[in-house]
N, CA and C of each residue as an Amber inpcrd file, in Angstrom:
protein
   360
  33.9950000 159.6530000  -3.8460000  34.7720000 158.4680000  -3.8770000
  35.4340000 157.8510000  -2.9170000  35.7700000 158.6190000  -1.6610000
  36.2100000 157.8180000  -0.6100000  35.0610000 156.2160000  -0.3420000
  33.8940000 157.0830000  -0.4270000  32.9860000 155.9700000   0.0300000
  32.8570000 154.9370000  -1.1650000  33.0740000 155.2390000  -2.3070000
  33.1060000 154.3040000  -3.5500000  34.1990000 153.2910000  -2.9340000
  35.2230000 154.0690000  -2.6630000  36.4800000 153.2140000  -2.6290000
  36.2150000 152.1610000  -1.6060000  35.5460000 152.4220000  -0.2920000
  35.4960000 151.6560000   0.8760000  34.7620000 150.6930000   0.6020000
  33.3400000 150.7340000  -0.0270000  32.4760000 150.1140000  -0.6430000
  32.7600000 148.6660000  -1.6160000  33.9980000 149.1000000  -2.1950000
  34.5680000 148.1720000  -3.0620000  35.7390000 147.8790000  -2.2660000
  36.3920000 147.9480000  -1.0770000  37.1850000 147.2040000  -0.3180000
  38.7840000 147.9810000  -0.9450000  39.0260000 148.9200000  -1.1860000
  40.0820000 149.3100000  -1.4660000  41.1890000 149.7130000  -0.1170000
  42.1030000 149.0960000  -0.1220000  42.8930000 149.8010000   1.5270000
  43.2490000 150.8820000   1.4820000  42.9500000 151.7190000   2.4710000
  43.6640000 153.0470000   2.7470000  44.8590000 153.2510000   2.4590000
  45.6810000 151.9450000   2.4150000  47.1490000 152.5160000   2.0140000
  47.3140000 152.4400000   0.4510000  46.1110000 152.5150000  -0.0610000
  46.3680000 152.5480000  -2.0330000  45.4140000 153.5210000  -2.2360000
  45.0790000 154.5010000  -1.6950000  44.2270000 155.5910000  -1.6280000
  44.7860000 157.0690000  -1.2740000  44.6090000 158.3460000  -1.8480000
  45.0790000 159.6780000  -1.2510000  44.0810000 160.5740000  -1.6810000
  43.2090000 160.9700000  -0.6030000  42.2830000 162.1210000  -1.1490000
  42.9050000 163.5530000  -0.6570000  44.1040000 163.4310000  -0.4440000
  44.6060000 164.9140000  -0.0200000  44.4030000 165.8860000  -1.0720000
  44.6050000 166.9730000  -0.6030000  44.7560000 167.9600000  -1.8690000
  46.1680000 167.9800000  -2.6650000  46.2350000 168.0740000  -3.7600000
  47.8840000 167.9050000  -4.4340000  47.6590000 168.6710000  -5.8290000
  49.2110000 168.4880000  -6.0790000  49.3060000 169.2760000  -7.5280000
  50.0730000 168.1160000  -8.3730000  49.6800000 168.1730000  -9.5020000
  50.5050000 167.2720000 -10.5150000  52.2520000 167.5480000 -10.2980000
  52.6270000 168.8350000 -10.2930000  53.7140000 169.2450000 -10.1690000
  54.1140000 170.4120000  -9.1950000  54.7300000 169.9130000  -7.6210000
  54.6760000 170.8390000  -6.5380000  55.7650000 171.7290000  -6.5570000
  56.7670000 171.7380000  -7.7170000  57.7820000 172.4010000  -8.0320000
  57.2670000 174.0170000  -8.6560000  56.1580000 173.6330000  -9.5800000
  55.5910000 174.8330000 -10.5010000  54.6520000 175.7670000  -9.5800000
  54.2490000 176.9660000  -9.5890000  53.8320000 177.7990000  -8.6450000
  52.3310000 177.3670000  -9.0140000  51.7420000 177.3490000 -10.2110000
  50.5770000 176.7130000 -10.2000000  50.6460000 175.8310000 -11.2490000
  49.6930000 174.7740000 -10.9110000  49.4260000 173.5090000 -11.5910000
  48.0380000 172.8130000 -11.5290000  47.6320000 172.3860000 -12.5250000
  46.3430000 171.6710000 -12.5310000  46.3170000 170.3770000 -11.5460000
  45.1270000 170.5880000 -10.6610000  45.0070000 169.6900000  -9.4880000
  44.2470000 168.4730000  -9.7930000  44.2130000 167.3590000  -9.1720000
  43.4490000 166.2920000  -9.5970000  42.5960000 165.9180000  -8.0340000
  41.7620000 165.2860000  -8.4120000  40.6180000 165.0350000  -7.5970000
  41.2560000 163.8580000  -6.0870000  41.7950000 163.0240000  -6.5700000
  42.1620000 161.4040000  -6.2600000  43.1110000 160.8830000  -6.7010000
  43.8400000 160.3030000  -5.6020000  44.7240000 159.3920000  -6.3860000
  44.8890000 157.8560000  -5.8170000  44.7600000 156.7660000  -6.6630000
  45.0140000 155.7380000  -6.1490000  46.0580000 154.6480000  -6.7450000
  46.5790000 154.0110000  -6.1050000  47.7910000 152.7680000  -6.1460000
  47.6150000 151.7270000  -6.4980000  48.1560000 151.0060000  -7.4830000
  48.2620000 149.6760000  -7.8460000  48.7880000 148.9890000  -6.4320000
  48.7230000 147.2540000  -6.9540000  49.2950000 146.6880000  -5.5310000
  50.6760000 146.9860000  -4.7810000  51.4570000 147.0350000  -5.5050000
  53.2010000 147.3880000  -4.7890000  53.6470000 149.0820000  -4.9820000
  52.2080000 149.7170000  -5.1610000  52.1690000 151.1350000  -5.2060000
  53.4580000 151.4820000  -6.0580000  53.4530000 151.1310000  -7.2230000
  54.4930000 151.3960000  -8.2640000  53.8830000 152.4410000  -9.3710000
  52.6840000 152.0800000  -9.3930000  51.9470000 153.0420000 -10.1950000
  51.1240000 153.8430000  -9.4850000  50.9920000 155.2080000  -9.9080000
  49.7630000 156.2930000  -9.1760000  48.7170000 156.3980000 -10.3790000
  47.5860000 156.4670000 -10.0200000  46.6140000 156.4700000 -10.9810000
  46.0040000 157.8940000 -10.7410000  45.9550000 158.5510000 -11.4370000
  45.2800000 160.1050000 -11.0880000  43.6710000 160.0040000 -11.3890000
  42.9790000 160.5430000 -10.3090000  41.5460000 160.2250000 -10.6270000
  40.5920000 161.7440000 -10.4830000  39.8700000 161.6950000 -11.4210000
  39.0840000 162.9480000 -11.9610000  37.4180000 162.4910000 -11.6310000
  36.9010000 163.4850000 -10.8570000  35.6800000 162.8390000 -10.5380000
  34.8210000 164.1310000 -10.9980000  33.7230000 164.2140000 -11.6980000
  32.4940000 165.2350000 -12.5040000  31.2390000 164.8820000 -12.1330000
  30.3020000 165.1240000 -11.1740000  29.1350000 164.9070000 -10.9530000
  28.0340000 165.9570000 -11.5050000  28.2690000 166.2550000 -12.5260000
  27.2830000 167.1660000 -13.0300000  26.0920000 166.3110000 -13.4920000
  25.0370000 167.2390000 -13.4880000  23.5850000 166.2770000 -14.1850000
  23.4160000 166.5830000 -15.8380000  24.1210000 167.2740000 -16.1270000
  23.5370000 167.5060000 -17.3310000  25.0010000 167.2640000 -18.2070000
  24.8950000 166.9100000 -19.4190000  26.2100000 166.7680000 -20.3440000
  27.1870000 168.3350000 -20.3160000  28.0890000 167.9290000 -20.1350000
  29.0720000 169.0490000 -20.0450000  30.3270000 168.6460000 -20.5640000
  30.6150000 169.1980000 -22.0860000  31.3980000 168.7320000 -23.3100000
  33.0260000 168.8890000 -22.6310000  33.0020000 169.9650000 -21.7810000
  34.2830000 170.5380000 -21.3070000  34.9070000 169.4350000 -20.0010000
  33.8790000 168.6220000 -19.6130000  34.4340000 167.8560000 -18.5550000
  35.4460000 166.6100000 -18.8210000  35.3740000 166.3440000 -20.2120000
  36.4690000 165.4450000 -20.8740000  37.5130000 166.0220000 -20.7980000
  37.4070000 167.4160000 -21.2200000  38.8420000 168.1170000 -21.5280000
  39.5050000 168.2190000 -20.0800000  38.8260000 168.7760000 -19.3060000
  39.7860000 168.6260000 -17.9880000  40.4770000 167.4300000 -17.5780000
  39.8380000 166.3450000 -18.0550000  40.5720000 164.9650000 -17.3610000
  42.0180000 165.0130000 -18.5710000  41.8260000 165.4620000 -19.7050000
  42.9420000 165.6330000 -20.5130000  44.1860000 166.5410000 -20.0270000
  43.7080000 167.7240000 -19.3380000  44.2620000 168.9260000 -19.2090000
  44.9570000 168.3560000 -17.6490000  44.4000000 167.3640000 -16.9020000
  45.2080000 167.1150000 -16.0220000  45.8030000 165.6430000 -15.8260000
  45.8780000 165.2820000 -16.8050000  46.7090000 163.9490000 -17.0930000
  46.0390000 163.0130000 -16.3930000  45.0220000 162.4580000 -16.6000000
  44.0930000 161.6470000 -15.5010000  43.9820000 160.2840000 -16.1440000
  44.2510000 159.3860000 -15.1670000  44.2600000 158.2710000 -15.6170000
  42.7790000 157.6280000 -15.3990000  41.9030000 157.9520000 -14.5470000
  40.6310000 157.4710000 -14.1870000  39.7680000 158.5790000 -14.1510000
  38.3950000 158.4110000 -14.9670000  37.7510000 159.4650000 -15.0170000
  36.5540000 159.0310000 -14.5740000  35.7000000 159.4760000 -13.0840000
  34.5350000 159.2560000 -12.9390000  33.2850000 160.2950000 -13.1510000
  32.4670000 159.8890000 -13.7780000  31.3220000 160.9740000 -14.0520000
  30.0580000 160.7280000 -13.9680000  29.2050000 161.5960000 -13.5840000
  27.8190000 161.2790000 -13.2860000  27.2660000 160.8060000 -15.0140000
  27.7100000 161.4390000 -16.0560000  27.0950000 161.2430000 -17.2700000
  28.0970000 161.7060000 -18.4510000  28.1310000 160.8750000 -19.2890000
  29.1440000 161.0530000 -20.6130000  28.4600000 160.5530000 -21.7940000
  28.5870000 161.3620000 -22.7720000  28.5800000 161.4650000 -23.9620000
  29.0310000 160.0720000 -24.7680000  28.3540000 159.5420000 -25.7140000
  29.3180000 158.5050000 -26.7130000  30.4450000 159.3610000 -27.1060000
  30.3440000 160.4670000 -27.6250000  31.6480000 161.1660000 -28.4800000
  32.6720000 161.4350000 -26.8800000  32.1660000 161.5840000 -25.5340000
  33.1390000 161.4700000 -24.6320000  33.5590000 160.1310000 -24.3200000
  32.8290000 159.1620000 -24.5180000  33.3790000 157.7450000 -24.5130000
  34.6190000 157.2670000 -25.3710000  34.3490000 157.6670000 -26.6040000
  35.2610000 157.3180000 -27.5260000  36.5900000 157.8360000 -27.3270000
  36.4620000 159.3570000 -26.8050000  37.7750000 160.0530000 -26.6030000
  38.3130000 159.2860000 -25.6800000  37.7010000 159.2010000 -24.6680000
  38.6080000 158.5450000 -23.3970000  39.1890000 157.3250000 -23.8190000
  38.4990000 156.6640000 -24.2350000  39.0810000 155.2540000 -24.8160000
  40.1850000 155.2020000 -26.0270000  39.9740000 156.1440000 -26.7360000
  41.4830000 156.5250000 -27.6130000  42.5760000 156.9610000 -26.9600000
  42.4450000 157.6250000 -25.5650000  43.1880000 158.0580000 -24.8990000
  43.7570000 157.1850000 -23.7910000  43.0280000 156.1890000 -23.7320000
  43.4220000 155.0430000 -22.7800000  43.1630000 155.4170000 -21.3100000
  41.8560000 156.3980000 -21.2160000  41.7090000 156.8390000 -19.7440000
  40.2780000 156.0040000 -19.7350000  40.4200000 155.2800000 -18.3690000
  39.5430000 154.2680000 -17.9100000  38.3590000 155.2850000 -17.4860000
  37.1470000 155.1500000 -17.3640000  36.0140000 155.5710000 -17.0410000
  34.7760000 154.9390000 -16.3570000  34.2040000 155.5740000 -15.4130000
  32.8380000 154.9500000 -15.1880000  32.0440000 155.9620000 -15.0170000
  30.6250000 155.7020000 -15.4920000  29.3230000 156.4560000 -15.9150000
  28.7090000 156.0180000 -14.7890000  27.9230000 156.9140000 -14.0410000
  27.1400000 156.9020000 -12.9300000  25.6760000 156.6910000 -13.0750000
  25.3800000 157.6500000 -14.0090000  24.0100000 157.7960000 -14.2620000
  23.3160000 156.1230000 -14.9220000  22.1450000 155.9080000 -14.1730000
  21.5270000 155.0730000 -14.7460000  22.4490000 153.7610000 -14.8430000
  23.2710000 153.5000000 -13.9240000  24.2800000 152.5320000 -13.5370000
  23.9280000 151.8100000 -12.5800000  23.3730000 150.6460000 -12.9260000
  22.8420000 149.7140000 -11.4390000  23.9800000 148.5420000 -11.0760000
  25.1280000 148.9570000 -11.6570000  26.2340000 148.2650000 -11.3490000
  27.3670000 148.9600000 -11.2290000  27.2850000 150.0960000 -10.1710000
  28.6400000 150.8550000 -10.2060000  29.5150000 150.0930000  -9.0620000
  29.1970000 149.4020000  -8.3700000  30.1490000 148.8850000  -7.5800000
  30.7400000 147.9000000  -7.9330000  30.0860000 146.8820000  -8.8960000
  30.8600000 145.9760000  -9.6360000  31.4870000 146.3240000 -10.5740000
  31.2940000 147.2830000 -11.5560000  32.1510000 147.8860000 -12.3220000
  33.1390000 148.6600000 -12.0450000  32.9680000 149.3010000 -10.6780000
  34.4650000 149.7550000 -10.0240000  35.4080000 148.8500000  -9.7830000
  34.7740000 147.7570000  -9.0480000  35.8540000 146.6760000  -8.8500000
  36.3270000 145.9170000  -9.9130000  35.9200000 146.1590000 -11.1640000
  36.1540000 145.6510000 -12.4500000  37.2480000 146.4850000 -13.0850000
  36.9190000 147.5690000 -12.7850000  38.1560000 149.0840000 -13.1200000
  39.6540000 148.9060000 -12.4940000  39.0800000 148.5210000 -11.0480000
  40.4910000 148.3640000 -10.4480000  41.0970000 146.9360000 -10.6570000
  40.3990000 146.0250000 -10.5400000  41.1860000 144.7740000 -11.1150000
  41.9600000 144.8710000 -12.1310000  41.3500000 145.5180000 -13.2500000
  42.2690000 145.8890000 -14.6310000  43.3590000 146.6710000 -14.4320000
  43.8040000 147.4880000 -13.5570000  44.4720000 148.2310000 -12.9910000
  45.4340000 147.8160000 -12.0670000  45.1250000 146.7030000 -11.5710000
  45.9080000 145.9920000 -10.3060000  45.7440000 146.8560000  -9.1250000
  44.6450000 147.6720000  -8.7170000  44.7100000 148.3390000  -7.4970000
  43.9090000 147.1560000  -6.7380000  44.7270000 146.6580000  -5.7540000
  44.1180000 145.5740000  -4.8500000  42.6560000 146.0770000  -4.1540000
  41.8290000 144.7780000  -4.1460000  40.6040000 144.7520000  -3.1690000
  40.7430000 144.0350000  -2.1110000  40.1820000 144.3670000  -1.0250000
  40.1170000 143.7360000   0.1940000  38.8270000 142.6380000   0.0610000
  39.1170000 141.2580000   0.2800000  37.6200000 140.3040000  -0.1920000
  36.3970000 140.5620000   0.5820000  36.6130000 141.6840000   2.0320000
  35.2360000 141.2830000   2.9140000  34.5130000 142.6750000   2.3320000
  35.0750000 143.4740000   1.2670000  34.1590000 144.5140000   0.9050000
  32.5510000 144.0860000   0.8160000  31.6390000 145.1240000   0.8400000
  30.2590000 144.7500000   0.5710000  29.9330000 144.8280000  -0.8220000
């Protein structure tokens, strides 16, 4: 995820890759993989990354349980995509996608996550 952000030109000030929990007041809570921030850092986007090679119907369930805003997955079924769209969760499927960088940049622009112009 860090490499994808780097290649797309997301500033380090708009990335949080530390281990964290949804609500630190709770003894146990569901962790999220990554966080991205919009331009003025007023909005936090919770990112879930699943890189399994075979379809896993539970993967979309994990996204819902973790209150995810962005889902990056190796593969997604059509049913998963429909469910994510219904829930307004932005997603990027990687398998057979020759435009990963461009698609991720579009996703970031849509969410007002700033990109540095000189990114590859």
